[in-house]
mmCIF file of C-alpha atoms and ligand atoms in Angstrom:
data_model
loop_
_atom_site.group_PDB
_atom_site.id
_atom_site.type_symbol
_atom_site.label_atom_id
_atom_site.label_comp_id
_atom_site.label_asym_id
_atom_site.label_seq_id
_atom_site.Cartn_x
_atom_site.Cartn_y
_atom_site.Cartn_z
ATOM 1 C CA PRO N 1 0.082 -0.022 0.027
ATOM 2 C CA GLN N 2 1.434 3.404 -1.055
ATOM 3 C CA ALA N 3 2.253 6.424 1.861
ATOM 4 C CA ARG N 4 0.138 8.930 0.400
ATOM 5 C CA PRO N 5 -2.883 7.325 -1.613
ATOM 6 C CA LEU N 6 -4.368 11.025 -1.997
ATOM 7 C CA ALA N 7 -1.797 12.485 -3.517
ATOM 8 C CA GLY N 8 -2.702 14.955 -5.928
ATOM 9 C CA ILE N 9 -5.995 14.397 -5.423
ATOM 10 C CA LYS N 10 -8.476 17.832 -4.730
ATOM 11 C CA LEU N 11 -10.484 17.137 -1.892
ATOM 12 C CA MET N 12 -12.992 19.514 -0.156
ATOM 13 C CA LEU N 13 -14.776 18.903 3.134
ATOM 14 C CA THR N 14 -17.607 20.090 5.354
ATOM 15 C CA ALA N 15 -17.162 20.406 9.229
ATOM 16 C CA GLY N 16 -18.977 21.715 12.400
ATOM 17 C CA PRO N 17 -22.585 22.839 12.985
ATOM 18 C CA THR N 18 -24.127 25.447 11.132
ATOM 19 C CA ARG N 19 -25.915 28.398 12.509
ATOM 20 C CA GLU N 20 -28.919 29.794 11.925
ATOM 21 C CA ALA N 21 -30.217 33.375 12.820
ATOM 22 C CA LEU N 22 -33.099 34.319 14.083
ATOM 23 C CA ASP N 23 -32.163 38.029 14.858
ATOM 24 C CA PRO N 24 -28.760 39.674 15.641
ATOM 25 C CA VAL N 25 -28.288 38.121 18.685
ATOM 26 C CA ARG N 26 -29.574 34.113 18.442
ATOM 27 C CA PHE N 27 -29.365 31.380 15.946
ATOM 28 C CA ILE N 28 -30.554 28.071 15.972
ATOM 29 C CA SER N 29 -27.704 25.132 15.906
ATOM 30 C CA ASN N 30 -26.614 21.786 17.090
ATOM 31 C CA HIS N 31 -23.884 20.204 19.049
ATOM 32 C CA SER N 32 -21.322 19.239 16.470
ATOM 33 C CA SER N 33 -17.879 19.696 17.681
ATOM 34 C CA GLY N 34 -16.238 19.550 14.161
ATOM 35 C CA LYS N 35 -13.816 17.360 15.135
ATOM 36 C CA MET N 36 -14.537 14.127 12.814
ATOM 37 C CA GLY N 37 -14.310 16.231 10.129
ATOM 38 C CA PHE N 38 -10.851 18.349 10.909
ATOM 39 C CA ALA N 39 -9.164 14.877 11.725
ATOM 40 C CA LEU N 40 -10.194 13.795 8.447
ATOM 41 C CA ALA N 41 -9.288 17.240 7.268
ATOM 42 C CA ALA N 42 -5.369 16.564 8.834
ATOM 43 C CA ALA N 43 -5.628 13.088 7.854
ATOM 44 C CA ALA N 44 -6.050 13.533 4.221
ATOM 45 C CA GLN N 45 -3.607 16.333 4.340
ATOM 46 C CA GLU N 46 -1.010 14.008 5.228
ATOM 47 C CA LEU N 47 -2.089 11.014 3.043
ATOM 48 C CA GLY N 48 -0.988 13.582 -0.108
ATOM 49 C CA ALA N 49 -4.483 15.308 -0.763
ATOM 50 C CA GLU N 50 -4.918 19.093 -1.107
ATOM 51 C CA VAL N 51 -7.373 19.814 1.164
ATOM 52 C CA LEU N 52 -10.335 22.561 1.136
ATOM 53 C CA LEU N 53 -12.046 22.818 4.489
ATOM 54 C CA VAL N 54 -15.339 24.197 5.131
ATOM 55 C CA SER N 55 -16.108 25.120 8.183
ATOM 56 C CA GLY N 56 -18.734 25.930 10.418
ATOM 57 C CA PRO N 57 -18.183 27.856 13.830
ATOM 58 C CA VAL N 58 -15.813 25.484 16.003
ATOM 59 C CA GLY N 59 -12.844 26.217 18.369
ATOM 60 C CA LEU N 60 -10.556 24.316 16.741
ATOM 61 C CA PRO N 61 -7.317 25.444 15.292
ATOM 62 C CA THR N 62 -7.104 24.482 10.872
ATOM 63 C CA PRO N 63 -4.559 21.256 10.586
ATOM 64 C CA ALA N 64 -1.223 22.145 9.062
ATOM 65 C CA GLY N 65 -1.433 22.244 5.312
ATOM 66 C CA VAL N 66 -4.805 22.710 4.776
ATOM 67 C CA THR N 67 -7.201 25.682 3.303
ATOM 68 C CA ARG N 68 -10.174 26.643 5.918
ATOM 69 C CA ILE N 69 -13.215 28.888 4.621
ATOM 70 C CA GLU N 70 -15.435 29.520 7.867
ATOM 71 C CA VAL N 71 -19.173 30.449 7.202
ATOM 72 C CA GLU N 72 -22.181 30.473 9.683
ATOM 73 C CA SER N 73 -25.296 29.342 7.958
ATOM 74 C CA ALA N 74 -26.333 26.473 6.010
ATOM 75 C CA ARG N 75 -26.738 28.946 3.020
ATOM 76 C CA GLN N 76 -23.412 30.332 3.237
ATOM 77 C CA MET N 77 -21.755 26.687 3.294
ATOM 78 C CA HIS N 78 -23.949 25.383 0.207
ATOM 79 C CA GLN N 79 -22.720 28.658 -1.583
ATOM 80 C CA ALA N 80 -18.719 28.003 -0.647
ATOM 81 C CA VAL N 81 -19.379 24.588 -1.105
ATOM 82 C CA MET N 82 -20.450 24.978 -4.766
ATOM 83 C CA ALA N 83 -18.043 27.445 -5.564
ATOM 84 C CA HIS N 84 -15.155 25.339 -5.471
ATOM 85 C CA ILE N 85 -16.608 22.204 -6.251
ATOM 86 C CA ALA N 86 -15.502 22.343 -9.688
ATOM 87 C CA ASP N 87 -12.325 21.655 -9.187
ATOM 88 C CA GLN N 88 -12.513 18.219 -6.932
ATOM 89 C CA GLN N 89 -12.119 15.071 -7.113
ATOM 90 C CA ILE N 90 -13.212 14.234 -3.690
ATOM 91 C CA PHE N 91 -16.359 15.794 -1.290
ATOM 92 C CA ILE N 92 -16.944 14.766 2.210
ATOM 93 C CA ALA N 93 -19.875 15.805 4.270
ATOM 94 C CA CYS N 94 -18.960 15.654 7.454
ATOM 95 C CA ALA N 95 -20.646 18.774 8.605
ATOM 96 C CA ALA N 96 -24.149 18.724 10.937
ATOM 97 C CA VAL N 97 -26.130 20.990 8.335
ATOM 98 C CA ALA N 98 -29.060 22.449 9.818
ATOM 99 C CA ASP N 99 -32.380 20.652 7.996
ATOM 100 C CA TYR N 100 -33.831 24.120 8.740
ATOM 101 C CA ALA N 101 -33.402 27.658 8.824
ATOM 102 C CA PRO N 102 -35.675 31.187 10.157
ATOM 103 C CA LYS N 103 -38.050 31.924 7.332
ATOM 104 C CA THR N 104 -37.132 35.263 7.828
ATOM 105 C CA VAL N 105 -34.207 36.822 10.060
ATOM 106 C CA ALA N 106 -35.664 39.663 12.563
ATOM 107 C CA GLU N 107 -33.628 42.797 11.966
ATOM 108 C CA GLN N 108 -34.172 43.559 15.583
ATOM 109 C CA LYS N 109 -33.647 41.657 18.793
ATOM 110 C CA ILE N 110 -37.262 40.125 18.911
ATOM 111 C CA LYS N 111 -38.770 41.246 21.957
ATOM 112 C CA LYS N 112 -40.318 39.186 24.508
ATOM 113 C CA THR N 113 -44.414 39.809 24.612
ATOM 114 C CA ALA N 114 -47.148 38.847 27.403
ATOM 115 C CA SER N 115 -47.705 35.416 25.329
ATOM 116 C CA ASP N 116 -46.883 32.515 26.452
ATOM 117 C CA THR N 117 -46.033 31.315 23.215
ATOM 118 C CA LEU N 118 -43.843 32.329 20.137
ATOM 119 C CA VAL N 119 -44.064 30.800 16.706
ATOM 120 C CA ILE N 120 -41.307 30.577 14.245
ATOM 121 C CA GLU N 121 -41.300 29.630 11.135
ATOM 122 C CA LEU N 122 -38.586 27.495 9.345
ATOM 123 C CA THR N 123 -38.086 26.985 5.767
ATOM 124 C CA LYS N 124 -35.612 24.016 4.484
ATOM 125 C CA ASN N 125 -31.927 25.041 3.495
ATOM 126 C CA PRO N 126 -30.930 23.215 0.471
ATOM 127 C CA ASP N 127 -29.191 19.516 1.026
ATOM 128 C CA ILE N 128 -25.868 20.162 -0.145
ATOM 129 C CA VAL N 129 -24.026 17.157 -0.034
ATOM 130 C CA ALA N 130 -27.428 15.954 -2.558
ATOM 131 C CA GLU N 131 -26.608 18.672 -4.642
ATOM 132 C CA VAL N 132 -23.119 17.845 -4.850
ATOM 133 C CA ALA N 133 -23.893 14.205 -5.607
ATOM 134 C CA ALA N 134 -26.442 14.725 -8.709
ATOM 135 C CA LEU N 135 -23.748 17.252 -10.319
ATOM 136 C CA PRO N 136 -23.162 15.758 -14.001
ATOM 137 C CA ASP N 137 -19.422 16.049 -13.299
ATOM 138 C CA LYS N 138 -19.996 15.067 -9.779
ATOM 139 C CA PRO N 139 -16.697 13.893 -7.649
ATOM 140 C CA PHE N 140 -16.436 10.914 -5.601
ATOM 141 C CA THR N 141 -19.305 12.075 -2.714
ATOM 142 C CA VAL N 142 -19.163 10.857 1.193
ATOM 143 C CA GLY N 143 -21.780 11.321 3.460
ATOM 144 C CA PHE N 144 -22.615 10.627 6.906
ATOM 145 C CA ALA N 145 -24.966 9.332 8.751
ATOM 146 C CA ALA N 146 -26.155 9.849 12.313
ATOM 147 C CA GLU N 147 -28.535 7.287 13.498
ATOM 148 C CA THR N 148 -30.003 5.787 16.599
ATOM 149 C CA ARG N 149 -31.331 2.844 15.597
ATOM 150 C CA ASP N 150 -31.479 0.603 12.116
ATOM 151 C CA VAL N 151 -28.334 1.661 11.457
ATOM 152 C CA GLU N 152 -27.703 -0.014 8.091
ATOM 153 C CA LYS N 153 -31.407 0.784 6.800
ATOM 154 C CA TYR N 154 -31.404 3.983 7.395
ATOM 155 C CA ALA N 155 -27.306 4.682 6.499
ATOM 156 C CA ARG N 156 -28.576 2.377 3.212
ATOM 157 C CA ASP N 157 -31.292 4.635 2.222
ATOM 158 C CA LYS N 158 -29.704 8.147 2.561
ATOM 159 C CA LEU N 159 -26.562 6.151 0.501
ATOM 160 C CA SER N 160 -29.606 5.690 -2.735
ATOM 161 C CA ARG N 161 -31.717 8.691 -1.808
ATOM 162 C CA LYS N 162 -28.732 10.837 -2.269
ATOM 163 C CA GLY N 163 -27.095 9.237 -5.054
ATOM 164 C CA LEU N 164 -23.585 9.041 -2.544
ATOM 165 C CA ASP N 165 -20.696 7.283 -3.717
ATOM 166 C CA MET N 166 -19.948 6.108 0.215
ATOM 167 C CA ILE N 167 -21.763 6.865 3.610
ATOM 168 C CA ALA N 168 -20.060 6.069 7.357
ATOM 169 C CA ALA N 169 -22.778 6.079 9.870
ATOM 170 C CA ASN N 170 -22.461 6.296 13.722
ATOM 171 C CA ASP N 171 -24.777 5.041 16.324
ATOM 172 C CA VAL N 172 -25.392 7.959 18.252
ATOM 173 C CA ALA N 173 -27.338 6.447 20.649
ATOM 174 C CA LYS N 174 -24.128 4.599 22.113
ATOM 175 C CA ALA N 175 -22.044 6.402 24.787
ATOM 176 C CA GLY N 176 -18.795 7.669 24.738
ATOM 177 C CA GLN N 177 -18.753 7.881 20.508
ATOM 178 C CA GLY N 178 -19.929 10.211 18.164
ATOM 179 C CA PHE N 179 -21.091 13.990 18.756
ATOM 180 C CA ASN N 180 -18.359 16.040 20.892
ATOM 181 C CA SER N 181 -16.631 12.716 21.804
ATOM 182 C CA ASP N 182 -12.712 12.127 20.677
ATOM 183 C CA ASP N 183 -13.931 8.464 19.706
ATOM 184 C CA ASN N 184 -15.914 6.909 17.481
ATOM 185 C CA ALA N 185 -16.706 3.931 15.536
ATOM 186 C CA LEU N 186 -18.246 4.149 11.939
ATOM 187 C CA THR N 187 -19.794 1.335 9.977
ATOM 188 C CA VAL N 188 -19.110 2.398 5.989
ATOM 189 C CA PHE N 189 -21.612 1.620 3.440
ATOM 190 C CA TRP N 190 -21.022 1.570 -0.326
ATOM 191 C CA PRO N 191 -22.916 0.171 -2.938
ATOM 192 C CA GLN N 192 -21.147 -2.939 -3.445
ATOM 193 C CA GLY N 193 -19.794 -3.684 0.063
ATOM 194 C CA ARG N 194 -19.623 -2.614 3.517
ATOM 195 C CA ALA N 195 -16.880 -2.384 6.581
ATOM 196 C CA ASP N 196 -16.600 -1.801 10.138
ATOM 197 C CA LEU N 197 -14.131 0.503 11.548
ATOM 198 C CA PRO N 198 -14.002 -0.146 15.276
ATOM 199 C CA LEU N 199 -13.916 2.341 18.286
ATOM 200 C CA ALA N 200 -11.063 4.472 17.911
ATOM 201 C CA GLY N 201 -9.308 7.768 18.233
ATOM 202 C CA LYS N 202 -10.931 10.157 15.590
ATOM 203 C CA THR N 203 -7.064 10.726 14.402
ATOM 204 C CA GLN N 204 -6.855 6.781 13.889
ATOM 205 C CA LEU N 205 -10.905 6.436 12.513
ATOM 206 C CA ALA N 206 -10.059 9.463 9.921
ATOM 207 C CA ARG N 207 -7.088 7.658 8.679
ATOM 208 C CA HIS N 208 -9.034 4.147 8.383
ATOM 209 C CA LEU N 209 -11.825 6.297 6.573
ATOM 210 C CA LEU N 210 -9.802 7.923 3.935
ATOM 211 C CA ILE N 211 -7.894 4.403 3.141
ATOM 212 C CA LEU N 212 -11.327 3.040 2.313
ATOM 213 C CA ILE N 213 -11.986 6.195 0.262
ATOM 214 C CA ALA N 214 -9.361 6.427 -1.830
ATOM 215 C CA ASP N 215 -9.482 2.007 -2.355
ATOM 216 C CA ARG N 216 -12.766 2.729 -3.983
ATOM 217 C CA TYR N 217 -11.639 5.803 -5.874
ATOM 218 C CA HIS N 218 -8.667 4.710 -7.567
ATOM 219 C CA GLU N 219 -10.805 1.465 -8.156
ATOM 220 C CA ARG N 220 -12.801 4.169 -10.052
ATOM 221 C CA HIS N 221 -10.476 5.891 -11.886
HETATM 222 O O1 LIG X 301 -30.209 13.559 6.071
HETATM 223 P P1 LIG X 301 -29.089 13.974 6.958
HETATM 224 O O2 LIG X 301 -29.179 15.583 7.609
HETATM 225 O O3 LIG X 301 -28.976 12.636 8.172
HETATM 226 O O4 LIG X 301 -27.597 13.629 5.842
HETATM 227 C C1 LIG X 301 -26.545 13.564 6.412
HETATM 228 C C2 LIG X 301 -25.803 13.803 5.285
HETATM 229 O O5 LIG X 301 -26.120 14.979 4.770
HETATM 230 C C3 LIG X 301 -23.986 14.544 6.015
HETATM 231 O O6 LIG X 301 -23.602 13.900 5.048
HETATM 232 C C4 LIG X 301 -24.519 15.659 6.155
HETATM 233 O O7 LIG X 301 -23.129 16.469 6.199
HETATM 234 C C5 LIG X 301 -25.615 16.367 4.677
HETATM 235 N N1 LIG X 301 -26.269 17.241 4.317
HETATM 236 C C6 LIG X 301 -25.772 17.891 3.687
HETATM 237 N N2 LIG X 301 -26.564 19.574 3.769
HETATM 238 C C7 LIG X 301 -28.002 19.381 4.359
HETATM 239 C C8 LIG X 301 -28.126 18.148 5.549
HETATM 240 C C9 LIG X 301 -26.794 17.401 5.392
HETATM 241 O O8 LIG X 301 -24.758 18.333 3.344
HETATM 242 N N3 LIG X 301 -28.867 20.639 4.242
#
């Protein structure tokens, strides 16, 4: 096996959460730490790839040799990805993108009223990875699936519905892995196969996943 199986390959990743503004001081977001995406960016760079990391707001340093674009909302992430996708051979969607955003962003801070309820209308965000996978000249496209049950069923469904080349699923119901943890375990599915990557530090796991991706990518090219 080569030491640098991704040499000469341009690889883009999304990582972290997105923030969907409600007003100038509030947003809707999630607990994604960005750790898995940043570990993948670092490992891809070490395996020889030219890495472009599109990241939501996280408190992590940019891995050495990686180019980083910072975004806040899903719409900004979508724009940044689409602006650079034509150059990429591999795209890995690791970000926990908000599925919905507030339909309108209030210009001023939303004030508390006498009412005990407040209704916020949400509108669907673009599905970035599905849009990339639908491009006529699409890169090798990898998605993630965080599931709490029936992991294989939901992951395979996502793989085919979004038109992905590979999906990495984690069971977020299991303690000590996934969101915010330093460790993770993944089950990886592609149309003709699967692989189990057992619980490990995110650095080691990232290396394993990228080697799988490189194998499948080179099999095709
Ligand atoms: O459908 P679900 O959100 O579970 O799919 C997760 C996968 O889709 C992840 O790879 C995530 O980065 C990607 N995704 C995306 N854009 C969205 C929602 C999810 O790229 N708006």
